[in-house]
């Protein structure tokens, strides 16, 4: 039986759309930007512009091909925007978040702005403010992770048993309490952190022998961090979200501003091993040893020594987003990253 031209056209269109229909889902999120104070290190707090009140911002976990809508409400006293770093905005360049270039104006205090885009590629991505990035990204915590699962995971991807996100950043204590200042080239960073905290306020990564750990490093600050893992080799499998044609082993991975590295580690050497930044200056809290972005891989079933520095730590299993990443797709706030509202006069608008 001959099909009409209309029927044939319909079938062709339906077939062309099929992958999108099978894979893509529409996801809608709300992000508020609030003025809060976070405790970065013992004795050091910093006023930040926090996505949903937390630093780092909430995890956005979606899959390749999804259509994402994000309503961003600015509850702070300064202007902002959001750049979705890694999303190429195919056909949606007005959603790229750069005021004066792709977006008419900043999102002003009290305003809500809606971004809509297709997640056109998988991997470890992130989002950050694109207004006065010198201050807002470098020292006010305006960044969070976007993890995009691929349509076609590799065998290595499928082997992963535990995921961790590590956002590297810097702080300038001279401007900790002065919104509108900081981040200029002559300003000096004196605190260095992973997921917004410096040792001893960071957290261990608890594993068991046989785990396959994927760590997703994101350079959210202004300096390069040379992250060195003791006792294990890290297989670098992706750079800036793109799978490498030939993964390679390292024991130190450089994480520069804006960069992302995904590494996969076979946890096969039971014990307690540190991972730290090999830039010595970064391993201090304002010059005092020891601090900075440090963690410890703690294997289950290995006896904890009495003298272990973190013997009494209150463990937060979601400090590296590992628990949020086990949840279905969506956006996830983390209670452990929440700040305290800034005092009256500089606080959120209702
Ligand atoms: Cu901003």
mmCIF file of C-alpha atoms and ligand atoms in Angstrom:
data_model
loop_
_atom_site.group_PDB
_atom_site.id
_atom_site.type_symbol
_atom_site.label_atom_id
_atom_site.label_comp_id
_atom_site.label_asym_id
_atom_site.label_seq_id
_atom_site.Cartn_x
_atom_site.Cartn_y
_atom_site.Cartn_z
ATOM 1 C CA UNK A 1 0.000 0.000 0.000
ATOM 2 C CA UNK A 2 1.416 3.374 -0.936
ATOM 3 C CA UNK A 3 1.842 5.843 1.859
ATOM 4 C CA UNK A 4 0.852 9.408 1.343
ATOM 5 C CA UNK A 5 3.574 12.033 1.283
ATOM 6 C CA UNK A 6 2.301 13.385 4.604
ATOM 7 C CA UNK A 7 2.501 9.961 6.241
ATOM 8 C CA UNK A 8 6.016 9.428 4.970
ATOM 9 C CA UNK A 9 7.137 12.836 6.198
ATOM 10 C CA UNK A 10 5.617 12.102 9.601
ATOM 11 C CA UNK A 11 7.451 8.783 9.846
ATOM 12 C CA UNK A 12 10.761 10.375 8.844
ATOM 13 C CA UNK A 13 10.355 13.089 11.491
ATOM 14 C CA UNK A 14 9.353 10.562 14.136
ATOM 15 C CA UNK A 15 12.408 8.407 13.382
ATOM 16 C CA UNK A 16 14.689 11.447 13.512
ATOM 17 C CA UNK A 17 13.278 12.422 16.894
ATOM 18 C CA UNK A 18 13.293 8.928 18.349
ATOM 19 C CA UNK A 19 16.704 9.090 20.071
ATOM 20 C CA UNK A 20 15.718 12.383 21.626
ATOM 21 C CA UNK A 21 12.357 10.997 22.738
ATOM 22 C CA UNK A 22 13.955 7.926 24.270
ATOM 23 C CA UNK A 23 16.757 9.779 26.018
ATOM 24 C CA UNK A 24 15.934 13.377 26.572
ATOM 25 C CA UNK A 25 13.899 14.494 29.504
ATOM 26 C CA UNK A 26 12.861 17.975 30.522
ATOM 27 C CA UNK A 27 14.194 18.978 33.927
ATOM 28 C CA UNK A 28 13.354 22.170 35.768
ATOM 29 C CA UNK A 29 15.244 23.569 38.736
ATOM 30 C CA UNK A 30 15.187 26.625 40.992
ATOM 31 C CA UNK A 31 18.408 28.242 42.148
ATOM 32 C CA UNK A 32 18.473 31.119 44.618
ATOM 33 C CA UNK A 33 21.545 33.226 45.269
ATOM 34 C CA UNK A 34 21.807 34.198 48.939
ATOM 35 C CA UNK A 35 24.252 36.130 51.083
ATOM 36 C CA UNK A 36 25.608 33.778 53.721
ATOM 37 C CA UNK A 37 28.769 33.230 55.696
ATOM 38 C CA UNK A 38 30.598 29.929 55.457
ATOM 39 C CA UNK A 39 33.257 28.556 57.761
ATOM 40 C CA UNK A 40 36.209 27.702 55.510
ATOM 41 C CA UNK A 41 38.868 26.867 58.115
ATOM 42 C CA UNK A 42 39.162 27.036 61.905
ATOM 43 C CA UNK A 43 38.890 30.699 62.801
ATOM 44 C CA UNK A 44 38.211 31.808 59.235
ATOM 45 C CA UNK A 45 34.771 32.596 57.816
ATOM 46 C CA UNK A 46 33.993 34.210 54.470
ATOM 47 C CA UNK A 47 30.924 36.060 53.242
ATOM 48 C CA UNK A 48 29.766 34.498 50.003
ATOM 49 C CA UNK A 49 27.073 34.632 47.356
ATOM 50 C CA UNK A 50 25.796 31.116 47.789
ATOM 51 C CA UNK A 51 23.654 29.100 45.411
ATOM 52 C CA UNK A 52 20.763 27.831 47.535
ATOM 53 C CA UNK A 53 22.681 29.007 50.588
ATOM 54 C CA UNK A 54 25.616 26.653 50.159
ATOM 55 C CA UNK A 55 29.216 26.524 48.880
ATOM 56 C CA UNK A 56 29.835 24.672 46.659
ATOM 57 C CA UNK A 57 26.447 25.034 44.989
ATOM 58 C CA UNK A 58 23.921 22.214 44.645
ATOM 59 C CA UNK A 59 24.741 19.255 42.426
ATOM 60 C CA UNK A 60 22.964 19.310 39.078
ATOM 61 C CA UNK A 61 22.910 15.712 37.840
ATOM 62 C CA UNK A 62 21.354 15.115 34.434
ATOM 63 C CA UNK A 63 21.939 12.979 31.395
ATOM 64 C CA UNK A 64 23.202 13.765 27.944
ATOM 65 C CA UNK A 65 20.457 15.200 25.746
ATOM 66 C CA UNK A 66 18.250 16.496 28.572
ATOM 67 C CA UNK A 67 16.469 19.829 28.218
ATOM 68 C CA UNK A 68 17.181 21.867 31.327
ATOM 69 C CA UNK A 69 15.385 24.931 32.652
ATOM 70 C CA UNK A 70 16.836 26.812 35.621
ATOM 71 C CA UNK A 71 15.065 29.721 37.317
ATOM 72 C CA UNK A 72 17.699 31.845 39.058
ATOM 73 C CA UNK A 73 16.585 34.287 41.750
ATOM 74 C CA UNK A 74 19.011 36.890 43.025
ATOM 75 C CA UNK A 75 18.411 37.494 46.743
ATOM 76 C CA UNK A 76 21.680 39.393 47.172
ATOM 77 C CA UNK A 77 22.681 43.042 47.029
ATOM 78 C CA UNK A 78 24.864 42.797 43.890
ATOM 79 C CA UNK A 79 24.315 41.691 40.291
ATOM 80 C CA UNK A 80 25.010 38.204 38.941
ATOM 81 C CA UNK A 81 24.485 35.824 36.008
ATOM 82 C CA UNK A 82 25.238 32.154 35.452
ATOM 83 C CA UNK A 83 27.529 30.651 32.855
ATOM 84 C CA UNK A 84 27.037 26.923 32.284
ATOM 85 C CA UNK A 85 30.659 25.988 31.791
ATOM 86 C CA UNK A 86 30.980 23.143 29.292
ATOM 87 C CA UNK A 87 27.501 23.445 27.785
ATOM 88 C CA UNK A 88 28.067 24.598 24.207
ATOM 89 C CA UNK A 89 24.601 26.156 23.868
ATOM 90 C CA UNK A 90 23.971 24.858 20.343
ATOM 91 C CA UNK A 91 21.261 27.142 18.986
ATOM 92 C CA UNK A 92 20.753 28.777 22.420
ATOM 93 C CA UNK A 93 23.647 31.211 22.633
ATOM 94 C CA UNK A 94 21.499 33.712 24.499
ATOM 95 C CA UNK A 95 21.627 31.284 27.453
ATOM 96 C CA UNK A 96 25.428 31.446 27.809
ATOM 97 C CA UNK A 97 25.258 33.880 30.716
ATOM 98 C CA UNK A 98 27.648 36.663 29.720
ATOM 99 C CA UNK A 99 25.977 40.057 30.278
ATOM 100 C CA UNK A 100 26.485 42.464 27.396
ATOM 101 C CA UNK A 101 27.390 39.652 25.010
ATOM 102 C CA UNK A 102 24.874 36.828 25.244
ATOM 103 C CA UNK A 103 22.518 38.208 27.891
ATOM 104 C CA UNK A 104 21.177 41.753 27.827
ATOM 105 C CA UNK A 105 21.779 42.612 31.455
ATOM 106 C CA UNK A 106 22.948 41.161 34.748
ATOM 107 C CA UNK A 107 20.381 39.574 37.035
ATOM 108 C CA UNK A 108 19.733 42.422 39.431
ATOM 109 C CA UNK A 109 18.878 42.165 43.147
ATOM 110 C CA UNK A 110 15.348 40.852 43.536
ATOM 111 C CA UNK A 111 15.080 39.613 39.928
ATOM 112 C CA UNK A 112 14.518 36.109 38.599
ATOM 113 C CA UNK A 113 16.018 35.046 35.283
ATOM 114 C CA UNK A 114 15.303 31.791 33.465
ATOM 115 C CA UNK A 115 17.920 29.827 31.547
ATOM 116 C CA UNK A 116 16.870 27.079 29.117
ATOM 117 C CA UNK A 117 19.262 24.889 27.224
ATOM 118 C CA UNK A 118 19.955 21.420 25.980
ATOM 119 C CA UNK A 119 22.709 19.438 27.648
ATOM 120 C CA UNK A 120 24.616 18.759 24.490
ATOM 121 C CA UNK A 121 27.539 16.792 25.869
ATOM 122 C CA UNK A 122 28.343 14.513 28.773
ATOM 123 C CA UNK A 123 30.982 14.659 31.480
ATOM 124 C CA UNK A 124 32.107 16.787 34.395
ATOM 125 C CA UNK A 125 30.854 20.334 33.865
ATOM 126 C CA UNK A 126 30.193 23.212 36.235
ATOM 127 C CA UNK A 127 28.313 26.442 36.616
ATOM 128 C CA UNK A 128 29.522 29.785 37.911
ATOM 129 C CA UNK A 129 28.691 33.464 38.020
ATOM 130 C CA UNK A 130 29.847 35.547 35.047
ATOM 131 C CA UNK A 131 29.564 39.006 36.645
ATOM 132 C CA UNK A 132 32.713 40.321 38.305
ATOM 133 C CA UNK A 133 34.188 36.852 38.233
ATOM 134 C CA UNK A 134 37.371 38.256 39.747
ATOM 135 C CA UNK A 135 35.507 38.522 43.007
ATOM 136 C CA UNK A 136 32.387 36.355 42.657
ATOM 137 C CA UNK A 137 34.129 33.199 41.452
ATOM 138 C CA UNK A 138 37.610 33.753 42.857
ATOM 139 C CA UNK A 139 36.558 34.444 46.424
ATOM 140 C CA UNK A 140 32.752 34.412 46.876
ATOM 141 C CA UNK A 141 31.982 30.782 46.217
ATOM 142 C CA UNK A 142 29.749 31.173 43.164
ATOM 143 C CA UNK A 143 30.273 27.745 41.667
ATOM 144 C CA UNK A 144 28.745 24.277 41.641
ATOM 145 C CA UNK A 145 29.025 20.981 39.751
ATOM 146 C CA UNK A 146 27.027 19.710 36.775
ATOM 147 C CA UNK A 147 27.462 15.993 36.185
ATOM 148 C CA UNK A 148 26.123 14.754 32.868
ATOM 149 C CA UNK A 149 25.903 11.004 32.426
ATOM 150 C CA UNK A 150 26.743 9.827 28.900
ATOM 151 C CA UNK A 151 24.315 8.078 26.586
ATOM 152 C CA UNK A 152 27.032 5.530 25.914
ATOM 153 C CA UNK A 153 29.130 4.859 29.030
ATOM 154 C CA UNK A 154 32.558 3.285 28.546
ATOM 155 C CA UNK A 155 33.563 0.029 30.196
ATOM 156 C CA UNK A 156 35.607 2.114 32.645
ATOM 157 C CA UNK A 157 32.544 4.221 33.456
ATOM 158 C CA UNK A 158 30.568 1.061 34.156
ATOM 159 C CA UNK A 159 33.250 -0.234 36.529
ATOM 160 C CA UNK A 160 32.935 2.731 38.923
ATOM 161 C CA UNK A 161 31.556 1.892 42.372
ATOM 162 C CA UNK A 162 31.994 5.282 44.046
ATOM 163 C CA UNK A 163 31.947 8.825 42.672
ATOM 164 C CA UNK A 164 33.439 11.958 44.221
ATOM 165 C CA UNK A 165 33.442 15.602 43.115
ATOM 166 C CA UNK A 166 36.329 17.824 44.230
ATOM 167 C CA UNK A 167 36.021 21.553 43.526
ATOM 168 C CA UNK A 168 39.311 23.369 44.105
ATOM 169 C CA UNK A 169 39.281 27.026 45.124
ATOM 170 C CA UNK A 170 41.096 29.876 46.814
ATOM 171 C CA UNK A 171 40.124 32.580 49.328
ATOM 172 C CA UNK A 172 41.386 36.060 50.222
ATOM 173 C CA UNK A 173 40.877 36.705 53.909
ATOM 174 C CA UNK A 174 41.564 40.446 53.516
ATOM 175 C CA UNK A 175 38.183 40.748 51.760
ATOM 176 C CA UNK A 176 36.285 38.009 53.573
ATOM 177 C CA UNK A 177 33.790 40.492 55.018
ATOM 178 C CA UNK A 178 33.752 43.088 52.218
ATOM 179 C CA UNK A 179 31.238 42.379 49.476
ATOM 180 C CA UNK A 180 32.247 44.149 46.271
ATOM 181 C CA UNK A 181 35.980 43.846 46.860
ATOM 182 C CA UNK A 182 38.741 41.351 46.187
ATOM 183 C CA UNK A 183 39.955 39.131 43.397
ATOM 184 C CA UNK A 184 42.233 41.611 41.655
ATOM 185 C CA UNK A 185 45.680 40.430 40.459
ATOM 186 C CA UNK A 186 47.460 42.237 43.281
ATOM 187 C CA UNK A 187 45.252 40.565 45.888
ATOM 188 C CA UNK A 188 46.702 37.573 47.681
ATOM 189 C CA UNK A 189 44.959 34.255 48.232
ATOM 190 C CA UNK A 190 45.798 32.880 51.662
ATOM 191 C CA UNK A 191 43.329 30.004 52.133
ATOM 192 C CA UNK A 192 42.964 27.077 49.732
ATOM 193 C CA UNK A 193 40.199 24.560 49.778
ATOM 194 C CA UNK A 194 38.449 21.540 48.389
ATOM 195 C CA UNK A 195 34.656 21.837 48.292
ATOM 196 C CA UNK A 196 34.936 25.143 50.117
ATOM 197 C CA UNK A 197 36.768 23.841 53.202
ATOM 198 C CA UNK A 198 40.407 23.707 54.305
ATOM 199 C CA UNK A 199 41.979 20.959 56.456
ATOM 200 C CA UNK A 200 41.067 20.022 59.154
ATOM 201 C CA UNK A 201 37.545 21.015 58.080
ATOM 202 C CA UNK A 202 37.748 18.856 54.962
ATOM 203 C CA UNK A 203 36.624 15.228 55.083
ATOM 204 C CA UNK A 204 38.037 11.764 54.414
ATOM 205 C CA UNK A 205 36.924 9.576 51.519
ATOM 206 C CA UNK A 206 35.886 6.214 52.913
ATOM 207 C CA UNK A 207 36.336 3.217 50.627
ATOM 208 C CA UNK A 208 36.585 -0.531 50.779
ATOM 209 C CA UNK A 209 39.099 -2.771 49.074
ATOM 210 C CA UNK A 210 37.911 -3.472 45.533
ATOM 211 C CA UNK A 211 36.136 -0.158 45.097
ATOM 212 C CA UNK A 212 36.655 1.662 41.814
ATOM 213 C CA UNK A 213 36.695 5.334 42.710
ATOM 214 C CA UNK A 214 36.099 8.079 40.184
ATOM 215 C CA UNK A 215 37.215 11.524 41.300
ATOM 216 C CA UNK A 216 36.033 14.509 39.294
ATOM 217 C CA UNK A 217 38.359 17.464 39.889
ATOM 218 C CA UNK A 218 37.055 20.928 39.015
ATOM 219 C CA UNK A 219 39.256 24.039 39.030
ATOM 220 C CA UNK A 220 36.869 26.614 40.477
ATOM 221 C CA UNK A 221 39.463 29.009 41.892
ATOM 222 C CA UNK A 222 42.284 31.168 40.621
ATOM 223 C CA UNK A 223 45.327 28.948 41.070
ATOM 224 C CA UNK A 224 46.550 25.585 39.823
ATOM 225 C CA UNK A 225 46.377 22.761 42.354
ATOM 226 C CA UNK A 226 48.747 19.808 41.974
ATOM 227 C CA UNK A 227 46.713 17.057 43.570
ATOM 228 C CA UNK A 228 48.901 14.148 44.664
ATOM 229 C CA UNK A 229 47.421 10.866 45.815
ATOM 230 C CA UNK A 230 49.571 8.633 47.991
ATOM 231 C CA UNK A 231 49.680 4.859 47.622
ATOM 232 C CA UNK A 232 47.754 4.647 44.355
ATOM 233 C CA UNK A 233 47.953 5.617 40.716
ATOM 234 C CA UNK A 234 45.183 7.635 39.159
ATOM 235 C CA UNK A 235 44.077 6.817 35.620
ATOM 236 C CA UNK A 236 43.153 10.078 33.894
ATOM 237 C CA UNK A 237 40.149 9.187 31.740
ATOM 238 C CA UNK A 238 38.613 12.540 30.816
ATOM 239 C CA UNK A 239 39.654 16.174 30.434
ATOM 240 C CA UNK A 240 37.058 18.944 30.484
ATOM 241 C CA UNK A 241 34.364 16.293 30.211
ATOM 242 C CA UNK A 242 35.814 14.633 27.124
ATOM 243 C CA UNK A 243 36.948 11.020 27.313
ATOM 244 C CA UNK A 244 40.613 10.643 26.405
ATOM 245 C CA UNK A 245 41.383 8.320 23.504
ATOM 246 C CA UNK A 246 44.328 6.971 25.505
ATOM 247 C CA UNK A 247 43.886 7.279 29.303
ATOM 248 C CA UNK A 248 47.158 7.663 31.205
ATOM 249 C CA UNK A 249 48.374 7.039 34.730
ATOM 250 C CA UNK A 250 49.573 9.788 37.081
ATOM 251 C CA UNK A 251 50.158 10.192 40.779
ATOM 252 C CA UNK A 252 49.764 13.964 40.587
ATOM 253 C CA UNK A 253 47.089 15.712 38.578
ATOM 254 C CA UNK A 254 47.269 19.452 37.822
ATOM 255 C CA UNK A 255 43.925 21.204 38.231
ATOM 256 C CA UNK A 256 44.067 24.712 36.809
ATOM 257 C CA UNK A 257 41.367 27.385 36.758
ATOM 258 C CA UNK A 258 38.367 26.210 34.732
ATOM 259 C CA UNK A 259 39.786 22.738 34.102
ATOM 260 C CA UNK A 260 38.227 19.399 34.894
ATOM 261 C CA UNK A 261 39.956 16.047 35.154
ATOM 262 C CA UNK A 262 38.182 12.759 35.756
ATOM 263 C CA UNK A 263 40.400 10.068 37.233
ATOM 264 C CA UNK A 264 39.616 6.457 38.061
ATOM 265 C CA UNK A 265 41.426 4.680 40.869
ATOM 266 C CA UNK A 266 41.373 1.011 41.793
ATOM 267 C CA UNK A 267 41.288 0.996 45.577
ATOM 268 C CA UNK A 268 43.504 -2.019 46.115
ATOM 269 C CA UNK A 269 46.000 -0.922 48.763
ATOM 270 C CA UNK A 270 44.298 -1.001 52.166
ATOM 271 C CA UNK A 271 45.496 1.575 54.667
ATOM 272 C CA UNK A 272 45.157 5.283 55.323
ATOM 273 C CA UNK A 273 46.597 7.433 52.544
ATOM 274 C CA UNK A 274 46.494 11.189 52.065
ATOM 275 C CA UNK A 275 45.813 13.218 48.966
ATOM 276 C CA UNK A 276 47.046 16.788 49.047
ATOM 277 C CA UNK A 277 47.977 19.748 46.914
ATOM 278 C CA UNK A 278 51.712 19.613 46.153
ATOM 279 C CA UNK A 279 51.990 23.395 46.020
ATOM 280 C CA UNK A 280 53.345 23.792 49.548
ATOM 281 C CA UNK A 281 51.889 27.269 50.018
ATOM 282 C CA UNK A 282 48.437 25.805 49.382
ATOM 283 C CA UNK A 283 48.810 23.418 52.305
ATOM 284 C CA UNK A 284 48.628 26.216 54.845
ATOM 285 C CA UNK A 285 45.770 28.191 56.349
ATOM 286 C CA UNK A 286 47.003 31.766 56.024
ATOM 287 C CA UNK A 287 50.587 30.548 56.379
ATOM 288 C CA UNK A 288 49.938 28.163 59.287
ATOM 289 C CA UNK A 289 50.701 24.475 58.759
ATOM 290 C CA UNK A 290 48.867 22.395 58.056
ATOM 291 C CA UNK A 291 45.760 23.259 56.177
ATOM 292 C CA UNK A 292 44.446 23.514 52.657
ATOM 293 C CA UNK A 293 42.831 20.989 50.336
ATOM 294 C CA UNK A 294 43.696 17.670 51.906
ATOM 295 C CA UNK A 295 41.778 14.434 52.296
ATOM 296 C CA UNK A 296 42.539 10.911 53.476
ATOM 297 C CA UNK A 297 41.423 7.671 51.858
ATOM 298 C CA UNK A 298 40.275 5.516 54.739
ATOM 299 C CA UNK A 299 39.801 1.837 53.944
ATOM 300 C CA UNK A 300 37.121 -0.062 55.778
ATOM 301 C CA UNK A 301 38.445 -2.904 57.927
ATOM 302 C CA UNK A 302 41.791 -1.191 58.522
ATOM 303 C CA UNK A 303 42.336 -0.430 62.188
ATOM 304 C CA UNK A 304 42.378 3.281 62.947
ATOM 305 C CA UNK A 305 45.514 4.229 64.886
ATOM 306 C CA UNK A 306 44.969 5.992 68.205
ATOM 307 C CA UNK A 307 47.069 8.923 67.060
ATOM 308 C CA UNK A 308 45.246 9.386 63.740
ATOM 309 C CA UNK A 309 44.534 13.091 63.165
ATOM 310 C CA UNK A 310 40.901 12.547 62.182
ATOM 311 C CA UNK A 311 40.090 9.844 64.697
ATOM 312 C CA UNK A 312 37.154 11.763 66.158
ATOM 313 C CA UNK A 313 35.876 13.442 63.003
ATOM 314 C CA UNK A 314 32.130 13.611 62.438
ATOM 315 C CA UNK A 315 31.984 11.927 59.053
ATOM 316 C CA UNK A 316 29.903 13.489 56.270
ATOM 317 C CA UNK A 317 29.485 10.840 53.551
ATOM 318 C CA UNK A 318 28.175 13.492 51.143
ATOM 319 C CA UNK A 319 31.092 15.960 51.448
ATOM 320 C CA UNK A 320 32.236 14.923 47.964
ATOM 321 C CA UNK A 321 28.636 14.558 46.662
ATOM 322 C CA UNK A 322 29.002 10.755 46.718
ATOM 323 C CA UNK A 323 25.559 10.234 48.249
ATOM 324 C CA UNK A 324 23.799 12.807 46.040
ATOM 325 C CA UNK A 325 25.273 11.140 42.958
ATOM 326 C CA UNK A 326 23.568 7.868 43.928
ATOM 327 C CA UNK A 327 20.161 9.535 43.731
ATOM 328 C CA UNK A 328 17.974 9.716 40.605
ATOM 329 C CA UNK A 329 18.632 12.601 38.219
ATOM 330 C CA UNK A 330 17.853 16.013 39.649
ATOM 331 C CA UNK A 331 19.282 18.875 41.649
ATOM 332 C CA UNK A 332 20.538 18.173 45.168
ATOM 333 C CA UNK A 333 21.339 20.539 48.002
ATOM 334 C CA UNK A 334 23.877 19.408 50.610
ATOM 335 C CA UNK A 335 23.162 20.152 54.257
ATOM 336 C CA UNK A 336 26.876 20.088 55.116
ATOM 337 C CA UNK A 337 27.656 22.955 52.742
ATOM 338 C CA UNK A 338 25.012 25.356 54.060
ATOM 339 C CA UNK A 339 26.158 28.723 55.380
ATOM 340 C CA UNK A 340 24.655 31.039 57.970
ATOM 341 C CA UNK A 341 22.634 34.053 56.790
ATOM 342 C CA UNK A 342 24.598 37.275 56.784
ATOM 343 C CA UNK A 343 23.483 39.643 59.513
ATOM 344 C CA UNK A 344 20.733 42.205 59.045
ATOM 345 C CA UNK A 345 21.423 44.961 56.540
ATOM 346 C CA UNK A 346 23.323 42.771 54.077
ATOM 347 C CA UNK A 347 21.009 39.838 54.022
ATOM 348 C CA UNK A 348 18.585 38.321 51.597
ATOM 349 C CA UNK A 349 15.639 40.175 50.192
ATOM 350 C CA UNK A 350 12.358 38.366 50.581
HETATM 351 CU CU1 LIG B 1 28.028 37.140 40.687
#
